[in-house]
JSON list of C-alpha atoms in Angstrom, two decimals:
[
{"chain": "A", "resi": 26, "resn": "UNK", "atom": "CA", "xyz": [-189.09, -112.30, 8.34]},
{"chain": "A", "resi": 27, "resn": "UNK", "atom": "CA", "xyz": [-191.32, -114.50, 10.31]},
{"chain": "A", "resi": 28, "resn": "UNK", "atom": "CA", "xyz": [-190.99, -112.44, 13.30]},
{"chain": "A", "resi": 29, "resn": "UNK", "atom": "CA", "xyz": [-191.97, -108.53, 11.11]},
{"chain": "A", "resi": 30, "resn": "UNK", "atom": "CA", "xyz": [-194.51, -111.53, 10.58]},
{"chain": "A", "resi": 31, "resn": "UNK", "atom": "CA", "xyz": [-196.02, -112.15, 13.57]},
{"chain": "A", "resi": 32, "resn": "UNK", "atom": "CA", "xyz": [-195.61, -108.83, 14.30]},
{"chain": "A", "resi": 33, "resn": "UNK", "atom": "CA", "xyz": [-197.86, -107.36, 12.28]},
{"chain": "A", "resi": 34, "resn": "UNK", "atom": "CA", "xyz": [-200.39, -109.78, 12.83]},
{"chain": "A", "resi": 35, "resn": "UNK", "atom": "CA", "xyz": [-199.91, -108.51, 16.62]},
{"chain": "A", "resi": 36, "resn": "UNK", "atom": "CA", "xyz": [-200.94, -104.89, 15.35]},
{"chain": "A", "resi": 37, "resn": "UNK", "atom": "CA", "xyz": [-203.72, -106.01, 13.28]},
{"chain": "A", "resi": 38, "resn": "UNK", "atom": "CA", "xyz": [-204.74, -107.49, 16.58]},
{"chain": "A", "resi": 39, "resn": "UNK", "atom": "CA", "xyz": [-204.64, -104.94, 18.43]},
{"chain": "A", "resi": 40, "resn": "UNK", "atom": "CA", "xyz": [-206.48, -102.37, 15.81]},
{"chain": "A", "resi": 41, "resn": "UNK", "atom": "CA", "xyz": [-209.31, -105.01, 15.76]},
{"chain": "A", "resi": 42, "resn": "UNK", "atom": "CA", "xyz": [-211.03, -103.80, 18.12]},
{"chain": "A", "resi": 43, "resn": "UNK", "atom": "CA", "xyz": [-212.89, -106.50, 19.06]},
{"chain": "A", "resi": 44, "resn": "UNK", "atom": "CA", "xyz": [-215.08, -105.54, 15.52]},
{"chain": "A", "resi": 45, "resn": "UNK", "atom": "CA", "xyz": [-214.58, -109.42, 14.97]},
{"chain": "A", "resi": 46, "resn": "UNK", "atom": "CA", "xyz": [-213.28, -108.62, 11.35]},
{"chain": "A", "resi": 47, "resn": "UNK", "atom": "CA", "xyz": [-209.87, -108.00, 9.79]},
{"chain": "A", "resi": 48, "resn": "UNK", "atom": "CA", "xyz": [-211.31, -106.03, 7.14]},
{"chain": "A", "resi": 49, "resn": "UNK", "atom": "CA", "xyz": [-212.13, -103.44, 10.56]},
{"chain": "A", "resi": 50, "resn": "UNK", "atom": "CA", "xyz": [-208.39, -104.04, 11.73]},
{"chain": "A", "resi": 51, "resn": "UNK", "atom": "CA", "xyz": [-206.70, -103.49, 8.43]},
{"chain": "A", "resi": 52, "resn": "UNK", "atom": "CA", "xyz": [-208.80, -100.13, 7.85]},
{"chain": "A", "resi": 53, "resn": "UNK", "atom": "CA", "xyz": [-207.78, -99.03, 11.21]},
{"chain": "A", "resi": 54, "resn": "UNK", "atom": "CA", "xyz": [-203.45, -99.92, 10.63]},
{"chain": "A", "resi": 55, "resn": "UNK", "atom": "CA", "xyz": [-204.20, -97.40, 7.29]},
{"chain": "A", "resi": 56, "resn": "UNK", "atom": "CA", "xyz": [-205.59, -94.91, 9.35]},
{"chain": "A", "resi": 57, "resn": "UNK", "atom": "CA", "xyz": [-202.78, -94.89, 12.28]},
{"chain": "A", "resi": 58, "resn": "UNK", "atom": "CA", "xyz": [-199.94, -95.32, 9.22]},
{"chain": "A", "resi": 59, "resn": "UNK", "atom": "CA", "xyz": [-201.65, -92.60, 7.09]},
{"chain": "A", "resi": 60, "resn": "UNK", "atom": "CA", "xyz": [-201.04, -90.29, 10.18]},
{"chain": "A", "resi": 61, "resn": "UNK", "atom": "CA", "xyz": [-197.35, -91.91, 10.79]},
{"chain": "A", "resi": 62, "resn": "UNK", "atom": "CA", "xyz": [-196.81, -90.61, 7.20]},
{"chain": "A", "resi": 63, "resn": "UNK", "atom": "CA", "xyz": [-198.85, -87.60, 7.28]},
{"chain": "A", "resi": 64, "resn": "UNK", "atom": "CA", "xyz": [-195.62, -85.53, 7.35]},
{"chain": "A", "resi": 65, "resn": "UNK", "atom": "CA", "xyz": [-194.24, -87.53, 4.47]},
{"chain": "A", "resi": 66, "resn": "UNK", "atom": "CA", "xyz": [-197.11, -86.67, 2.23]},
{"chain": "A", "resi": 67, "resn": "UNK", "atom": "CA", "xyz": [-196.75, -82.90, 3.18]},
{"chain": "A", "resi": 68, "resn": "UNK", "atom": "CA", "xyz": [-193.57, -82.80, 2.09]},
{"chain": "A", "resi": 69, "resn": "UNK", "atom": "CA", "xyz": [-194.53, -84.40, -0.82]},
{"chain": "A", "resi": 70, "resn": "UNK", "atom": "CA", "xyz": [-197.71, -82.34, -1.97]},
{"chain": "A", "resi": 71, "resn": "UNK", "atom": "CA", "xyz": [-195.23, -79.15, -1.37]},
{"chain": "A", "resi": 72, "resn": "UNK", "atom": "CA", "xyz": [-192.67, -79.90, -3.59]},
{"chain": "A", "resi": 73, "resn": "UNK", "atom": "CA", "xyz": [-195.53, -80.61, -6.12]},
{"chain": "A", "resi": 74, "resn": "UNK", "atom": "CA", "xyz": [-196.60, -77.16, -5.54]},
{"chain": "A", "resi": 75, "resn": "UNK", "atom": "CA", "xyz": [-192.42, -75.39, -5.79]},
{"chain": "A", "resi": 76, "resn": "UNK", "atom": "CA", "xyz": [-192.04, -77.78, -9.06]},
{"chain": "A", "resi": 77, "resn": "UNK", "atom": "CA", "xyz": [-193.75, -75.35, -11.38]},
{"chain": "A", "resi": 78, "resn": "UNK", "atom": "CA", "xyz": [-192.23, -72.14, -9.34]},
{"chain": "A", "resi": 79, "resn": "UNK", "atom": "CA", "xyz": [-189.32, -73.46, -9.65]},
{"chain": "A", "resi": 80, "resn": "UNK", "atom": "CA", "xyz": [-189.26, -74.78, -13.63]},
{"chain": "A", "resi": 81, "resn": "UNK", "atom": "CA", "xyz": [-187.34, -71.59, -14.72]},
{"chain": "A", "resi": 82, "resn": "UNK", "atom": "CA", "xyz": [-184.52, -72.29, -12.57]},
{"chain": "A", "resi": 83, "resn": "UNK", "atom": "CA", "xyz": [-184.29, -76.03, -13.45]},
{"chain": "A", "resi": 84, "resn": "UNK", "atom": "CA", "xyz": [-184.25, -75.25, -17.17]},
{"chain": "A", "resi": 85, "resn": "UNK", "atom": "CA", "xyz": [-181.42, -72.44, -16.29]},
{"chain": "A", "resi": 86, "resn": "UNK", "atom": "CA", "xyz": [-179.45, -75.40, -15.19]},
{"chain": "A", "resi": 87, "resn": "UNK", "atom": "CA", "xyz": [-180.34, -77.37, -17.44]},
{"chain": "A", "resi": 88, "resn": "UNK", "atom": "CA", "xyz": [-179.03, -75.40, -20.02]},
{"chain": "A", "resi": 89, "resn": "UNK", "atom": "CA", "xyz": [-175.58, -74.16, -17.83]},
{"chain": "A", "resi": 90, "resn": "UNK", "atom": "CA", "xyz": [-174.63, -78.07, -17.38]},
{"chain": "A", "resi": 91, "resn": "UNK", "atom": "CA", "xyz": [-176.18, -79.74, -20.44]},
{"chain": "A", "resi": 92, "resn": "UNK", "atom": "CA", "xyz": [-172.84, -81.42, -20.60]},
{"chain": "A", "resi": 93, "resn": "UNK", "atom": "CA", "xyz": [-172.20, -82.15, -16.90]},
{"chain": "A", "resi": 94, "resn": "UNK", "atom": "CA", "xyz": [-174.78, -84.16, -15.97]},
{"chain": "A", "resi": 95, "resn": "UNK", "atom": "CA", "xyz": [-172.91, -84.44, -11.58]},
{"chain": "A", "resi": 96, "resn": "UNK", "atom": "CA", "xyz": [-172.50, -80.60, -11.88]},
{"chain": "A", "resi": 97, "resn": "UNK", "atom": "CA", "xyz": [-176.32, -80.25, -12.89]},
{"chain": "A", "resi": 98, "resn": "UNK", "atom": "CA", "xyz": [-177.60, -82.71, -10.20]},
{"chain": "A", "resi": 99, "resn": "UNK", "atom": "CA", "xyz": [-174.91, -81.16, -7.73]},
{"chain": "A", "resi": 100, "resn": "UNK", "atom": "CA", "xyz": [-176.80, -77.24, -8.82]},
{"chain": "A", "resi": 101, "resn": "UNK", "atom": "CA", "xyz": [-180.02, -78.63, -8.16]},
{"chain": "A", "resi": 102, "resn": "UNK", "atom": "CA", "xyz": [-179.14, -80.33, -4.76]},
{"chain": "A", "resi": 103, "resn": "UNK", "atom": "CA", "xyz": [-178.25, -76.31, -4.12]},
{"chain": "A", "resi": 104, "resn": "UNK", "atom": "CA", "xyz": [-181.04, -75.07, -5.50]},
{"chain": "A", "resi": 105, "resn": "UNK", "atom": "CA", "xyz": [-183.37, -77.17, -3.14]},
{"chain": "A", "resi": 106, "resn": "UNK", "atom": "CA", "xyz": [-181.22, -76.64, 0.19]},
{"chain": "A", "resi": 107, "resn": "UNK", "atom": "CA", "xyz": [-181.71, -73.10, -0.56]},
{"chain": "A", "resi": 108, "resn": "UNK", "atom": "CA", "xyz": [-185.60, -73.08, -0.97]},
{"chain": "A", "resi": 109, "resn": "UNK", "atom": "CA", "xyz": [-186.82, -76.26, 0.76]},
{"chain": "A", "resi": 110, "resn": "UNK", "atom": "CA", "xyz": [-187.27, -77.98, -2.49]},
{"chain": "A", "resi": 111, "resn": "UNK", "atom": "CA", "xyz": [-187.29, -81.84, -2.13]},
{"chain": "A", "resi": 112, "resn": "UNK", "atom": "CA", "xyz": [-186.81, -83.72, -5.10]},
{"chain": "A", "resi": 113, "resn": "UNK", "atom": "CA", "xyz": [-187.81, -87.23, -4.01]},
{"chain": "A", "resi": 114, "resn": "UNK", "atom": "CA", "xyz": [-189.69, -85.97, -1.24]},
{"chain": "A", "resi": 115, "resn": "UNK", "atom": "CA", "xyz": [-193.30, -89.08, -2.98]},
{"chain": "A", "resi": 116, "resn": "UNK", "atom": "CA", "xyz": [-190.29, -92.22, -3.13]},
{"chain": "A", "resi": 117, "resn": "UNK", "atom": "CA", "xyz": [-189.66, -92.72, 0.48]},
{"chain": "A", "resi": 118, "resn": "UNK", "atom": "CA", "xyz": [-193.37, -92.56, 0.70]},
{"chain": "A", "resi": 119, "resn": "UNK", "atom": "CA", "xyz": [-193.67, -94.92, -2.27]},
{"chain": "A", "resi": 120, "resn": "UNK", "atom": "CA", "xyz": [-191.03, -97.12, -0.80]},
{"chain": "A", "resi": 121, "resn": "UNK", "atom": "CA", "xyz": [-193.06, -97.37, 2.69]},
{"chain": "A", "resi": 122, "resn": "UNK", "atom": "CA", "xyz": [-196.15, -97.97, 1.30]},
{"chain": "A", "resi": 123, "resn": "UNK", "atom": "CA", "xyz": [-195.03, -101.10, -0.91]},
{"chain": "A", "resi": 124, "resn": "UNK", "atom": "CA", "xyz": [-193.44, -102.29, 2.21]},
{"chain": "A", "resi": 125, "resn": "UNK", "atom": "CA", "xyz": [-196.50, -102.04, 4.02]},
{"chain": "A", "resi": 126, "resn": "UNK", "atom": "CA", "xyz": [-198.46, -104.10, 2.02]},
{"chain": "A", "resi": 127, "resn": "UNK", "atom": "CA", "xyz": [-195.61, -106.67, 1.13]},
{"chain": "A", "resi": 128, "resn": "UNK", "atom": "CA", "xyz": [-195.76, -107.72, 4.40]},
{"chain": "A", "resi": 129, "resn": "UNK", "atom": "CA", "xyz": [-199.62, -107.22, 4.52]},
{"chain": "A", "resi": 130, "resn": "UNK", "atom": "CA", "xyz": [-199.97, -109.62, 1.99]},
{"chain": "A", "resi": 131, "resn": "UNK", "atom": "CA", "xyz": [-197.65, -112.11, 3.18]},
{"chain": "A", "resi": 132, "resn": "UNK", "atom": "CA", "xyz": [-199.17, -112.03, 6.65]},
{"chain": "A", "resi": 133, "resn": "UNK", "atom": "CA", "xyz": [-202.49, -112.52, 5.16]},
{"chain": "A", "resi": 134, "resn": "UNK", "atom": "CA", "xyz": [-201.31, -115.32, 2.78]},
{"chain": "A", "resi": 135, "resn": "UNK", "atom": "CA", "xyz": [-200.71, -116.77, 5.85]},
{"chain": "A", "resi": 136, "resn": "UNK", "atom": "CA", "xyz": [-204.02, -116.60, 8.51]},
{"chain": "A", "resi": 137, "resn": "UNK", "atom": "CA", "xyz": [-203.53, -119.87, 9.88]},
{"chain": "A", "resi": 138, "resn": "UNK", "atom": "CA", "xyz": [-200.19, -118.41, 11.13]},
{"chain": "A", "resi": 139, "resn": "UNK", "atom": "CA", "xyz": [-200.34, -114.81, 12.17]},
{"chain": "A", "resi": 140, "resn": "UNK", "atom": "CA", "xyz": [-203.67, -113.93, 12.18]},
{"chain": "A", "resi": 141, "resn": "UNK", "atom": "CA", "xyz": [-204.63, -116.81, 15.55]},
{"chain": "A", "resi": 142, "resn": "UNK", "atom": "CA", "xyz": [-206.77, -114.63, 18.77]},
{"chain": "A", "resi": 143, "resn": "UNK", "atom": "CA", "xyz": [-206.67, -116.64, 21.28]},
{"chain": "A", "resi": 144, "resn": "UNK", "atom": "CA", "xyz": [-207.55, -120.23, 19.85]},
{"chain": "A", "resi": 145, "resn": "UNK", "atom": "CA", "xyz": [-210.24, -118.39, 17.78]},
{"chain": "A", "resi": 146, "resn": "UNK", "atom": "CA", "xyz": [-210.59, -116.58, 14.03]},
{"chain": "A", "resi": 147, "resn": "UNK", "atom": "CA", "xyz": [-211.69, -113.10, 13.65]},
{"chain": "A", "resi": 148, "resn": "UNK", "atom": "CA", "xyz": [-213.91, -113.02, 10.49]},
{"chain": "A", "resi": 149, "resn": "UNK", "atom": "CA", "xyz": [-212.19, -112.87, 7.01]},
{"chain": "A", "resi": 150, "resn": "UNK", "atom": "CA", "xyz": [-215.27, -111.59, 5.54]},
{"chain": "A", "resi": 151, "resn": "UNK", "atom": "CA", "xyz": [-215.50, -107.90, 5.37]},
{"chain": "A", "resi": 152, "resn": "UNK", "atom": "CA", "xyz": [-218.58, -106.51, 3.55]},
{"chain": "A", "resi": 153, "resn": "UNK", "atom": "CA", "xyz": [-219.32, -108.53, -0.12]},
{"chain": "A", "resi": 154, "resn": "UNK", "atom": "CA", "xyz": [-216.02, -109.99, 0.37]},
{"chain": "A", "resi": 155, "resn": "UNK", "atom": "CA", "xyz": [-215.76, -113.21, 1.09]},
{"chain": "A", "resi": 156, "resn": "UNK", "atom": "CA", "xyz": [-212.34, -113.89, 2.64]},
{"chain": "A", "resi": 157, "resn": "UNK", "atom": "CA", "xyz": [-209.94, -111.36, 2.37]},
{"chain": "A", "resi": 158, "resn": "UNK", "atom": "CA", "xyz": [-206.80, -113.60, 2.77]},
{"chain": "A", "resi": 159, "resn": "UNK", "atom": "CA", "xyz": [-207.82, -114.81, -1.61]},
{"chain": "A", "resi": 160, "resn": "UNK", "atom": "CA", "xyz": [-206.42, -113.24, -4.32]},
{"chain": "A", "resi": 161, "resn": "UNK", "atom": "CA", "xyz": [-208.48, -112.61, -7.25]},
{"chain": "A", "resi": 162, "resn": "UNK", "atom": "CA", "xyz": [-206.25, -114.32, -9.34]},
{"chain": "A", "resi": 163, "resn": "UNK", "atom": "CA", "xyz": [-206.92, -117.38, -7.01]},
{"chain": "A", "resi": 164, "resn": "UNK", "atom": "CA", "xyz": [-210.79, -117.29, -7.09]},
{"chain": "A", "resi": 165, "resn": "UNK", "atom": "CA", "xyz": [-209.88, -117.79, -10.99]},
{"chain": "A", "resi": 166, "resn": "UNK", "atom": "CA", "xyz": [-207.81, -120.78, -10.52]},
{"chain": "A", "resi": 167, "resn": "UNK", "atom": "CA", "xyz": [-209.93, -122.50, -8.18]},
{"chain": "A", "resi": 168, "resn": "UNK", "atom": "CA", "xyz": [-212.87, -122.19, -10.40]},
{"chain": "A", "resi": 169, "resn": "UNK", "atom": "CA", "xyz": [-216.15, -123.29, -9.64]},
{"chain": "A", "resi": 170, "resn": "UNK", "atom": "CA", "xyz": [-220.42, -122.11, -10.64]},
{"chain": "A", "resi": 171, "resn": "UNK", "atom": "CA", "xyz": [-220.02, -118.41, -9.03]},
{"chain": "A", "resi": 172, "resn": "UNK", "atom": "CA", "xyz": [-216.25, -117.46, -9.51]},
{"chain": "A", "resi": 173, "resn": "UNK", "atom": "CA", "xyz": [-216.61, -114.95, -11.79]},
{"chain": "A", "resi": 174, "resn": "UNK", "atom": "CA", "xyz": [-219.09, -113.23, -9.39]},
{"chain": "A", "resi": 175, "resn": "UNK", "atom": "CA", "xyz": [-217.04, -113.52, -7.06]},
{"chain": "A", "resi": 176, "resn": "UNK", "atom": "CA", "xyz": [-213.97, -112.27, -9.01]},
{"chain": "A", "resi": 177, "resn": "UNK", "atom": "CA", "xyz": [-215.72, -108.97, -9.82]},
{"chain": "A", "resi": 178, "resn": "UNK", "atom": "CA", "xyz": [-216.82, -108.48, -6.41]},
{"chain": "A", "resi": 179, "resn": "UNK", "atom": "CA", "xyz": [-213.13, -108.65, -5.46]},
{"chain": "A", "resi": 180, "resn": "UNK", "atom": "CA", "xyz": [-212.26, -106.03, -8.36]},
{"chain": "A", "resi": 181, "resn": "UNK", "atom": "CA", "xyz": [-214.92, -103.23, -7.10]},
{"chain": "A", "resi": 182, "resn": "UNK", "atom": "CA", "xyz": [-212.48, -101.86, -4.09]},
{"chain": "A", "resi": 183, "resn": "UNK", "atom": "CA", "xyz": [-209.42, -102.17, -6.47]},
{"chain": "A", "resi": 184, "resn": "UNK", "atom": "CA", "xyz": [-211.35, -100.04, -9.43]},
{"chain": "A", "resi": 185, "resn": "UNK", "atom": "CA", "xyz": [-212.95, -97.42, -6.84]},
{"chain": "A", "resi": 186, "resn": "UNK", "atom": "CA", "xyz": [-209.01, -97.11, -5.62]},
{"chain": "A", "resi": 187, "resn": "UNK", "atom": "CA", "xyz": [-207.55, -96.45, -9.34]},
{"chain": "A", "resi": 188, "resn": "UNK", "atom": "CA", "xyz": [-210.41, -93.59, -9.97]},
{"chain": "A", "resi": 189, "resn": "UNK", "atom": "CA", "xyz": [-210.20, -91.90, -7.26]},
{"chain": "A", "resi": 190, "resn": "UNK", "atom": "CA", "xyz": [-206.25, -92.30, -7.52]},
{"chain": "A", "resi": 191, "resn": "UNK", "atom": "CA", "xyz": [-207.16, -91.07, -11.51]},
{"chain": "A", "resi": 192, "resn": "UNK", "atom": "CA", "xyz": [-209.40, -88.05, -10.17]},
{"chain": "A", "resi": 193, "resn": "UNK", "atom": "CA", "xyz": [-206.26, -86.92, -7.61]},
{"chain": "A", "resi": 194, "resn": "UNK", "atom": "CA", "xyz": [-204.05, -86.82, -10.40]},
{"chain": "A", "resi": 195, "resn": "UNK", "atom": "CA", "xyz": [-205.98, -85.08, -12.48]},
{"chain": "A", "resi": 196, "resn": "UNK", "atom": "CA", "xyz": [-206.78, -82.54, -9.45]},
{"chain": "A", "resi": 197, "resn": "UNK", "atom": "CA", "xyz": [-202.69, -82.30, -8.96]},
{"chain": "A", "resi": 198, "resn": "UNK", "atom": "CA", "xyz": [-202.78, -80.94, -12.87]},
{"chain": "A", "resi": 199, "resn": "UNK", "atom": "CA", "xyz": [-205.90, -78.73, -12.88]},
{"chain": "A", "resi": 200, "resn": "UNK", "atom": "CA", "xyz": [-204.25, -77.02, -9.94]},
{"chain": "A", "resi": 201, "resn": "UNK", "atom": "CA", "xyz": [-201.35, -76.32, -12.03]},
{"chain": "A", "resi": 202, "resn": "UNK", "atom": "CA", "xyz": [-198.88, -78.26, -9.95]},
{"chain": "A", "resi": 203, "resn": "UNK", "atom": "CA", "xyz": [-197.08, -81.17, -12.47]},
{"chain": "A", "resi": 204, "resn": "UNK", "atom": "CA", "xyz": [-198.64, -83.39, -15.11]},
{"chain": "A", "resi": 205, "resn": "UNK", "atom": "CA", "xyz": [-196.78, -86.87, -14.92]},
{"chain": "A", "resi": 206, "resn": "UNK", "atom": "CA", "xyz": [-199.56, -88.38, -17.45]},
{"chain": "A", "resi": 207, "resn": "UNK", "atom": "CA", "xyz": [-196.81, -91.32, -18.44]},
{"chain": "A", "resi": 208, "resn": "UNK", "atom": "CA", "xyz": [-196.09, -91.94, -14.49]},
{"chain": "A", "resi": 209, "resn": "UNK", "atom": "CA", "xyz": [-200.42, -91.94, -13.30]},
{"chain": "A", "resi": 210, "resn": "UNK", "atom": "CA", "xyz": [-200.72, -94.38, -16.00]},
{"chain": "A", "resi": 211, "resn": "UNK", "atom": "CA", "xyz": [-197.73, -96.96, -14.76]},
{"chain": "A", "resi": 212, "resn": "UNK", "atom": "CA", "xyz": [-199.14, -96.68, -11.12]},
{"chain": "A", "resi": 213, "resn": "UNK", "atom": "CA", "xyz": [-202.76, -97.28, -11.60]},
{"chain": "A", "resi": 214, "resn": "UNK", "atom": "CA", "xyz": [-201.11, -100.33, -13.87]},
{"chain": "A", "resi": 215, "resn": "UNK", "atom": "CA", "xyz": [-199.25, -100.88, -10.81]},
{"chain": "A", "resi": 216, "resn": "UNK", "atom": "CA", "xyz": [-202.53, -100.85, -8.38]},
{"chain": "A", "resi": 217, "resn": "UNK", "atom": "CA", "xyz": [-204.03, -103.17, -10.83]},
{"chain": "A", "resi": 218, "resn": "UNK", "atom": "CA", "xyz": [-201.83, -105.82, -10.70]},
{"chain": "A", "resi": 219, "resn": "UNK", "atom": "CA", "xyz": [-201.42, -105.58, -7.02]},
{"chain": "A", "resi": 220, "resn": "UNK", "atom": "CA", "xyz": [-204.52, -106.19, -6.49]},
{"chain": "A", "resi": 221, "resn": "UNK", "atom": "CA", "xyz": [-204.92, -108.87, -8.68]},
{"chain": "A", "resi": 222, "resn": "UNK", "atom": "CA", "xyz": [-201.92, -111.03, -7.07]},
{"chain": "A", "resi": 223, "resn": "UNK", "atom": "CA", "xyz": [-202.17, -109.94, -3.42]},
{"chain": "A", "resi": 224, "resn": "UNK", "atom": "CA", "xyz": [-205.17, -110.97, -0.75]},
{"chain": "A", "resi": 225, "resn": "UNK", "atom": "CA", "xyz": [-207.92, -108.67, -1.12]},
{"chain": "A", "resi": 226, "resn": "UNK", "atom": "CA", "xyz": [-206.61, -107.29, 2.46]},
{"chain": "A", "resi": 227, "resn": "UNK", "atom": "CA", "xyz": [-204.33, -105.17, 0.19]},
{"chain": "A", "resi": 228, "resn": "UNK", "atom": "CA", "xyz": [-207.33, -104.13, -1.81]},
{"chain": "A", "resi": 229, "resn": "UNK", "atom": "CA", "xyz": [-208.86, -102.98, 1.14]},
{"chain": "A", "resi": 230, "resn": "UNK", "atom": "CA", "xyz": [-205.77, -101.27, 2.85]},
{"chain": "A", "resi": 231, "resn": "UNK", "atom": "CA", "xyz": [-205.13, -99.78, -0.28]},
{"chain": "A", "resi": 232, "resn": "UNK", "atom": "CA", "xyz": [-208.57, -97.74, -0.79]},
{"chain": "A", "resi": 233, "resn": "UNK", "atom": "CA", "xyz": [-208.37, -96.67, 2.74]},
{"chain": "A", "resi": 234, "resn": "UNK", "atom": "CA", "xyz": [-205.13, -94.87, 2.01]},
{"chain": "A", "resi": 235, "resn": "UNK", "atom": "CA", "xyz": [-206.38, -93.88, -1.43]},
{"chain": "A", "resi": 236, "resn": "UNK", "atom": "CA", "xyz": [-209.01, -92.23, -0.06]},
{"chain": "A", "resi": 237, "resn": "UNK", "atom": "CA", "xyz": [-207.37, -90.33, 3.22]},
{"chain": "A", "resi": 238, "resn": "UNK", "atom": "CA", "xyz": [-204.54, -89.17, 0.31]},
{"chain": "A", "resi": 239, "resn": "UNK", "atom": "CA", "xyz": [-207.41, -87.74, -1.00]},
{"chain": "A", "resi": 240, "resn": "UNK", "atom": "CA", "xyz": [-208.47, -85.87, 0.88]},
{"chain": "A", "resi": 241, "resn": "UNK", "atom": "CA", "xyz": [-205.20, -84.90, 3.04]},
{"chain": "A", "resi": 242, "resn": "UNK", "atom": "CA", "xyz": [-204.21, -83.59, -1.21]},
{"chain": "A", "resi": 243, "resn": "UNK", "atom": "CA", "xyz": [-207.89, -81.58, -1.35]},
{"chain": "A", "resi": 244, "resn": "UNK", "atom": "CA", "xyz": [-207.62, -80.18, 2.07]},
{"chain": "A", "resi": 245, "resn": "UNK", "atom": "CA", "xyz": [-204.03, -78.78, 1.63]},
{"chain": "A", "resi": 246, "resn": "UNK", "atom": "CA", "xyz": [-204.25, -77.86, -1.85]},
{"chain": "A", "resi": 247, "resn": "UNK", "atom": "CA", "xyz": [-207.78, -76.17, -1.18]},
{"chain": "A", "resi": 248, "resn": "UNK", "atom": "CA", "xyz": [-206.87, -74.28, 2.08]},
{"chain": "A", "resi": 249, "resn": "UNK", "atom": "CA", "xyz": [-203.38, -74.05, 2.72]},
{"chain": "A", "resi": 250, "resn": "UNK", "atom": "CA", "xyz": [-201.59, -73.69, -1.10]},
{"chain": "A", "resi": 251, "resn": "UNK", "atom": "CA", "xyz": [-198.55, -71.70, -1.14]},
{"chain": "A", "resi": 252, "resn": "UNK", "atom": "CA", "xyz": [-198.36, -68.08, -1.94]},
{"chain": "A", "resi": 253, "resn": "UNK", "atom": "CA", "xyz": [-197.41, -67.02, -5.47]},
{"chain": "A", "resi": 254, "resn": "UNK", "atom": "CA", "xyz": [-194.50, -65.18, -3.56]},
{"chain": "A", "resi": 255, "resn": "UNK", "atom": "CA", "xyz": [-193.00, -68.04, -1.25]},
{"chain": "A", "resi": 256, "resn": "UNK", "atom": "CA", "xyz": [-189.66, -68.32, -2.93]},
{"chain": "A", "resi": 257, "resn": "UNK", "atom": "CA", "xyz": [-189.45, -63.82, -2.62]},
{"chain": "A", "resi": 258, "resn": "UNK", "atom": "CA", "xyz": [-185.80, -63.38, -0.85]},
{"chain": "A", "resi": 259, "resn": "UNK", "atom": "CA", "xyz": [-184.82, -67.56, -1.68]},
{"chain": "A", "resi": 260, "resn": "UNK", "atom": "CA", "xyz": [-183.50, -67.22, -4.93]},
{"chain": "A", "resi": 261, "resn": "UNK", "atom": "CA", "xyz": [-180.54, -65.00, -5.79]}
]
């Protein structure tokens, strides 16, 4: 653990450049992972797009197996070999992500350890933020005349994150993809309390990638959304 540590401090090093901020460096890792995952996301907006071409077969099966739940699963394993359907084509993005800024936060819980250039600091200020290796929840606890003001200022890149994360998902529905209302909900609950418990690193890595989903989502869905024909020969 120490040494994914250490690291990852080496990275944010290196994607400093020399801005003499972390806030700079941490922007730049969500930028070069937003483009390692690029693919990922692809995948992901895609089978968003098949879910709703493909509802009519799902409910076929649905209704063939509603008593053999492994023969179901096992028809709709089929059903996506044959058309290029991935069914949990957003967890092993989910899954990298929360990795990501696990050990994000932990390295930044940590400065005095990971985050050393050459006997010197780069600046934990970044913007109105004070130091981005706090935790809102911290500035709380520690108290004092201007922590509240200093608590909201910590909230305003978490908040911009959940609304423009609220906006995509309702852009996903309006486009007539999937509406997972219950699941939106849980996530930006999710975001919240992230951001609440984790440095305010995470806050910041977090609306970087919020923002570049974004748009990757408005780009593809806006100029490259799939033909009302794509699954025409697939299905039998």
């Amino acid at each position: 653990m120490i040494g994914l540590l250490e690291g990852f401090g080496q990275m944010l090093k290196t994607a400093s450049l020399d801005s003499g901020s972390w806030g700079y460096a941490v922007i730049v890792m969500a930028v070069i992972i937003k483009f390692a995952t690029f693919i990922m996301t692809q995948h992901e907006i895609k089978t968003l797009q098949m879910t709703p071409m493909l509802q009519s077969e799902f409910d076929a099966i649905s209704k063939r197996h509603a008593k053999n739940k492994d023969e179901k699963m096992k028809q709709i394993i089929l059903l996506g070999k044959k058309t290029g359907y991935k069914m949990f084509a957003g967890i092993s993005n989910v899954i990298t992500q929360v990795i990501i800024m696990a050990v994000l936060s932990a390295t930044f819980f940590y400065p005095d350890l990971f985050l050393n250039v050459a006997g010197r600091e780069l600046s934990l200020q970044f913007f109105w933020i004070h130091d981005i290796s706090i935790a809102p929840f911290q500035i709380l606890v520690q108290g004092g005349d201007s922590a509240l003001m200093l608590f909201l200022y910590s909230m305003i890149l978490p908040i911009l994150s959940i609304i423009l994360y609220h906006f995509l998902s309702r852009y996903i529905a309006a486009h007539s993809l999937i509406d997972k209302s219950g699941q939106q909900k849980a996530l930006k609950i999710g975001m919240l309390a992230v951001a609440l418990m984790t440095p305010q690193a995470v806050s910041v890595y977090l609306a970087a990638l919020v923002i570049a989903t974004v748009l990757q989502y408005a780009v593809t869905l806006k100029f490259f959304p799939l033909p009302a024909n794509y699954f025409e020969g697939m299905k039998e």
